[in-house]
């Protein structure tokens, strides 16, 4: 993807449960992915609160640039949007 974050395909609720992305008992979603370390230096997922400055919303990466975060939400028919903010690498050339 152009923003440096890989995107997971949309799958049904039963598949979310089977693959471990959703726990029906707790209402907890698990989101996993990978960032391109040459493009993304910071990722914030607006899941714990509505503030992008809330430290709980900061997503950490492992050495291979993989990430994983969890949040609770009741599952209903349709889609669940997760808002995220990423900070890109900016190269400044001096002359």
JSON list of C-alpha atoms in Angstrom, two decimals:
[
{"chain": "A", "resi": 1, "resn": "UNK", "atom": "CA", "xyz": [0.00, 0.00, 0.00]},
{"chain": "A", "resi": 2, "resn": "UNK", "atom": "CA", "xyz": [1.23, 3.51, -0.66]},
{"chain": "A", "resi": 3, "resn": "UNK", "atom": "CA", "xyz": [1.14, 4.54, 3.01]},
{"chain": "A", "resi": 4, "resn": "UNK", "atom": "CA", "xyz": [3.46, 1.71, 4.04]},
{"chain": "A", "resi": 5, "resn": "UNK", "atom": "CA", "xyz": [0.89, -0.28, 6.03]},
{"chain": "A", "resi": 6, "resn": "UNK", "atom": "CA", "xyz": [-0.25, -3.68, 4.85]},
{"chain": "A", "resi": 7, "resn": "UNK", "atom": "CA", "xyz": [-4.00, -4.22, 4.74]},
{"chain": "A", "resi": 8, "resn": "UNK", "atom": "CA", "xyz": [-5.88, -7.32, 5.87]},
{"chain": "A", "resi": 9, "resn": "UNK", "atom": "CA", "xyz": [-8.72, -8.62, 3.71]},
{"chain": "A", "resi": 10, "resn": "UNK", "atom": "CA", "xyz": [-12.33, -8.40, 4.89]},
{"chain": "A", "resi": 11, "resn": "UNK", "atom": "CA", "xyz": [-13.57, -11.71, 6.22]},
{"chain": "A", "resi": 12, "resn": "UNK", "atom": "CA", "xyz": [-16.76, -12.89, 7.89]},
{"chain": "A", "resi": 13, "resn": "UNK", "atom": "CA", "xyz": [-17.33, -13.12, 11.65]},
{"chain": "A", "resi": 14, "resn": "UNK", "atom": "CA", "xyz": [-16.93, -16.91, 11.73]},
{"chain": "A", "resi": 15, "resn": "UNK", "atom": "CA", "xyz": [-13.57, -16.60, 9.99]},
{"chain": "A", "resi": 16, "resn": "UNK", "atom": "CA", "xyz": [-12.54, -13.82, 12.37]},
{"chain": "A", "resi": 17, "resn": "UNK", "atom": "CA", "xyz": [-13.21, -16.18, 15.26]},
{"chain": "A", "resi": 18, "resn": "UNK", "atom": "CA", "xyz": [-11.49, -19.17, 13.62]},
{"chain": "A", "resi": 19, "resn": "UNK", "atom": "CA", "xyz": [-8.40, -17.16, 12.76]},
{"chain": "A", "resi": 20, "resn": "UNK", "atom": "CA", "xyz": [-8.17, -15.65, 16.25]},
{"chain": "A", "resi": 21, "resn": "UNK", "atom": "CA", "xyz": [-8.95, -12.05, 15.28]},
{"chain": "A", "resi": 22, "resn": "UNK", "atom": "CA", "xyz": [-12.15, -11.84, 17.32]},
{"chain": "A", "resi": 23, "resn": "UNK", "atom": "CA", "xyz": [-13.18, -13.33, 20.65]},
{"chain": "A", "resi": 24, "resn": "UNK", "atom": "CA", "xyz": [-16.98, -13.56, 20.89]},
{"chain": "A", "resi": 25, "resn": "UNK", "atom": "CA", "xyz": [-16.91, -13.98, 24.68]},
{"chain": "A", "resi": 26, "resn": "UNK", "atom": "CA", "xyz": [-14.89, -10.85, 25.43]},
{"chain": "A", "resi": 27, "resn": "UNK", "atom": "CA", "xyz": [-15.82, -8.79, 22.34]},
{"chain": "A", "resi": 28, "resn": "UNK", "atom": "CA", "xyz": [-12.12, -8.22, 21.72]},
{"chain": "A", "resi": 29, "resn": "UNK", "atom": "CA", "xyz": [-10.61, -7.73, 18.26]},
{"chain": "A", "resi": 30, "resn": "UNK", "atom": "CA", "xyz": [-6.94, -8.41, 17.55]},
{"chain": "A", "resi": 31, "resn": "UNK", "atom": "CA", "xyz": [-5.40, -6.47, 14.68]},
{"chain": "A", "resi": 32, "resn": "UNK", "atom": "CA", "xyz": [-2.05, -7.49, 13.24]},
{"chain": "A", "resi": 33, "resn": "UNK", "atom": "CA", "xyz": [0.00, -6.11, 10.38]},
{"chain": "A", "resi": 34, "resn": "UNK", "atom": "CA", "xyz": [3.33, -4.82, 9.24]},
{"chain": "A", "resi": 35, "resn": "UNK", "atom": "CA", "xyz": [4.61, -1.37, 8.42]},
{"chain": "A", "resi": 36, "resn": "UNK", "atom": "CA", "xyz": [7.23, -0.49, 5.88]},
{"chain": "A", "resi": 37, "resn": "UNK", "atom": "CA", "xyz": [10.02, 0.81, 8.13]},
{"chain": "A", "resi": 38, "resn": "UNK", "atom": "CA", "xyz": [11.33, 3.01, 5.32]},
{"chain": "A", "resi": 39, "resn": "UNK", "atom": "CA", "xyz": [8.03, 4.89, 5.23]},
{"chain": "A", "resi": 40, "resn": "UNK", "atom": "CA", "xyz": [6.31, 4.69, 8.63]},
{"chain": "A", "resi": 41, "resn": "UNK", "atom": "CA", "xyz": [7.94, 5.75, 11.90]},
{"chain": "A", "resi": 42, "resn": "UNK", "atom": "CA", "xyz": [4.86, 6.03, 14.15]},
{"chain": "A", "resi": 43, "resn": "UNK", "atom": "CA", "xyz": [1.40, 4.45, 14.16]},
{"chain": "A", "resi": 44, "resn": "UNK", "atom": "CA", "xyz": [-1.56, 5.49, 16.32]},
{"chain": "A", "resi": 45, "resn": "UNK", "atom": "CA", "xyz": [-4.80, 3.46, 16.29]},
{"chain": "A", "resi": 46, "resn": "UNK", "atom": "CA", "xyz": [-7.74, 5.39, 17.73]},
{"chain": "A", "resi": 47, "resn": "UNK", "atom": "CA", "xyz": [-9.21, 2.49, 19.72]},
{"chain": "A", "resi": 48, "resn": "UNK", "atom": "CA", "xyz": [-8.68, 3.09, 23.45]},
{"chain": "A", "resi": 49, "resn": "UNK", "atom": "CA", "xyz": [-9.83, 6.71, 23.52]},
{"chain": "A", "resi": 50, "resn": "UNK", "atom": "CA", "xyz": [-10.69, 9.44, 21.02]},
{"chain": "A", "resi": 51, "resn": "UNK", "atom": "CA", "xyz": [-7.36, 11.23, 21.46]},
{"chain": "A", "resi": 52, "resn": "UNK", "atom": "CA", "xyz": [-4.50, 10.65, 19.08]},
{"chain": "A", "resi": 53, "resn": "UNK", "atom": "CA", "xyz": [-2.20, 11.86, 21.88]},
{"chain": "A", "resi": 54, "resn": "UNK", "atom": "CA", "xyz": [-3.31, 9.14, 24.32]},
{"chain": "A", "resi": 55, "resn": "UNK", "atom": "CA", "xyz": [-0.33, 6.84, 24.90]},
{"chain": "A", "resi": 56, "resn": "UNK", "atom": "CA", "xyz": [-2.71, 3.84, 25.01]},
{"chain": "A", "resi": 57, "resn": "UNK", "atom": "CA", "xyz": [-3.42, 4.41, 21.30]},
{"chain": "A", "resi": 58, "resn": "UNK", "atom": "CA", "xyz": [0.26, 4.22, 20.29]},
{"chain": "A", "resi": 59, "resn": "UNK", "atom": "CA", "xyz": [1.00, 1.01, 18.37]},
{"chain": "A", "resi": 60, "resn": "UNK", "atom": "CA", "xyz": [4.48, -0.45, 18.81]},
{"chain": "A", "resi": 61, "resn": "UNK", "atom": "CA", "xyz": [6.46, -2.42, 16.22]},
{"chain": "A", "resi": 62, "resn": "UNK", "atom": "CA", "xyz": [8.80, -5.34, 16.72]},
{"chain": "A", "resi": 63, "resn": "UNK", "atom": "CA", "xyz": [12.24, -5.54, 15.06]},
{"chain": "A", "resi": 64, "resn": "UNK", "atom": "CA", "xyz": [10.65, -6.95, 11.88]},
{"chain": "A", "resi": 65, "resn": "UNK", "atom": "CA", "xyz": [8.21, -3.98, 11.77]},
{"chain": "A", "resi": 66, "resn": "UNK", "atom": "CA", "xyz": [5.20, -6.14, 12.71]},
{"chain": "A", "resi": 67, "resn": "UNK", "atom": "CA", "xyz": [2.51, -4.77, 14.99]},
{"chain": "A", "resi": 68, "resn": "UNK", "atom": "CA", "xyz": [-0.37, -6.14, 17.01]},
{"chain": "A", "resi": 69, "resn": "UNK", "atom": "CA", "xyz": [-3.02, -4.32, 19.01]},
{"chain": "A", "resi": 70, "resn": "UNK", "atom": "CA", "xyz": [-6.33, -5.23, 20.62]},
{"chain": "A", "resi": 71, "resn": "UNK", "atom": "CA", "xyz": [-9.55, -3.38, 21.31]},
{"chain": "A", "resi": 72, "resn": "UNK", "atom": "CA", "xyz": [-13.06, -4.23, 22.47]},
{"chain": "A", "resi": 73, "resn": "UNK", "atom": "CA", "xyz": [-16.14, -3.62, 20.38]},
{"chain": "A", "resi": 74, "resn": "UNK", "atom": "CA", "xyz": [-19.46, -5.41, 19.98]},
{"chain": "A", "resi": 75, "resn": "UNK", "atom": "CA", "xyz": [-19.64, -7.13, 16.63]},
{"chain": "A", "resi": 76, "resn": "UNK", "atom": "CA", "xyz": [-22.62, -6.44, 14.43]},
{"chain": "A", "resi": 77, "resn": "UNK", "atom": "CA", "xyz": [-23.46, -7.08, 10.82]},
{"chain": "A", "resi": 78, "resn": "UNK", "atom": "CA", "xyz": [-21.46, -4.76, 8.61]},
{"chain": "A", "resi": 79, "resn": "UNK", "atom": "CA", "xyz": [-18.02, -3.31, 9.06]},
{"chain": "A", "resi": 80, "resn": "UNK", "atom": "CA", "xyz": [-16.01, -1.99, 11.98]},
{"chain": "A", "resi": 81, "resn": "UNK", "atom": "CA", "xyz": [-13.80, 0.94, 11.12]},
{"chain": "A", "resi": 82, "resn": "UNK", "atom": "CA", "xyz": [-10.54, 1.49, 12.97]},
{"chain": "A", "resi": 83, "resn": "UNK", "atom": "CA", "xyz": [-9.10, 4.96, 12.55]},
{"chain": "A", "resi": 84, "resn": "UNK", "atom": "CA", "xyz": [-5.36, 5.21, 12.47]},
{"chain": "A", "resi": 85, "resn": "UNK", "atom": "CA", "xyz": [-2.77, 7.91, 12.02]},
{"chain": "A", "resi": 86, "resn": "UNK", "atom": "CA", "xyz": [0.68, 7.19, 10.70]},
{"chain": "A", "resi": 87, "resn": "UNK", "atom": "CA", "xyz": [3.75, 9.36, 10.63]},
{"chain": "A", "resi": 88, "resn": "UNK", "atom": "CA", "xyz": [5.88, 9.02, 7.54]},
{"chain": "A", "resi": 89, "resn": "UNK", "atom": "CA", "xyz": [9.60, 9.37, 7.17]},
{"chain": "A", "resi": 90, "resn": "UNK", "atom": "CA", "xyz": [10.42, 12.77, 5.74]},
{"chain": "A", "resi": 91, "resn": "UNK", "atom": "CA", "xyz": [13.78, 13.17, 4.07]},
{"chain": "A", "resi": 92, "resn": "UNK", "atom": "CA", "xyz": [15.15, 16.67, 3.97]},
{"chain": "A", "resi": 93, "resn": "UNK", "atom": "CA", "xyz": [17.89, 17.41, 1.47]},
{"chain": "A", "resi": 94, "resn": "UNK", "atom": "CA", "xyz": [20.28, 20.20, 2.21]},
{"chain": "A", "resi": 95, "resn": "UNK", "atom": "CA", "xyz": [22.04, 22.04, -0.57]}
]
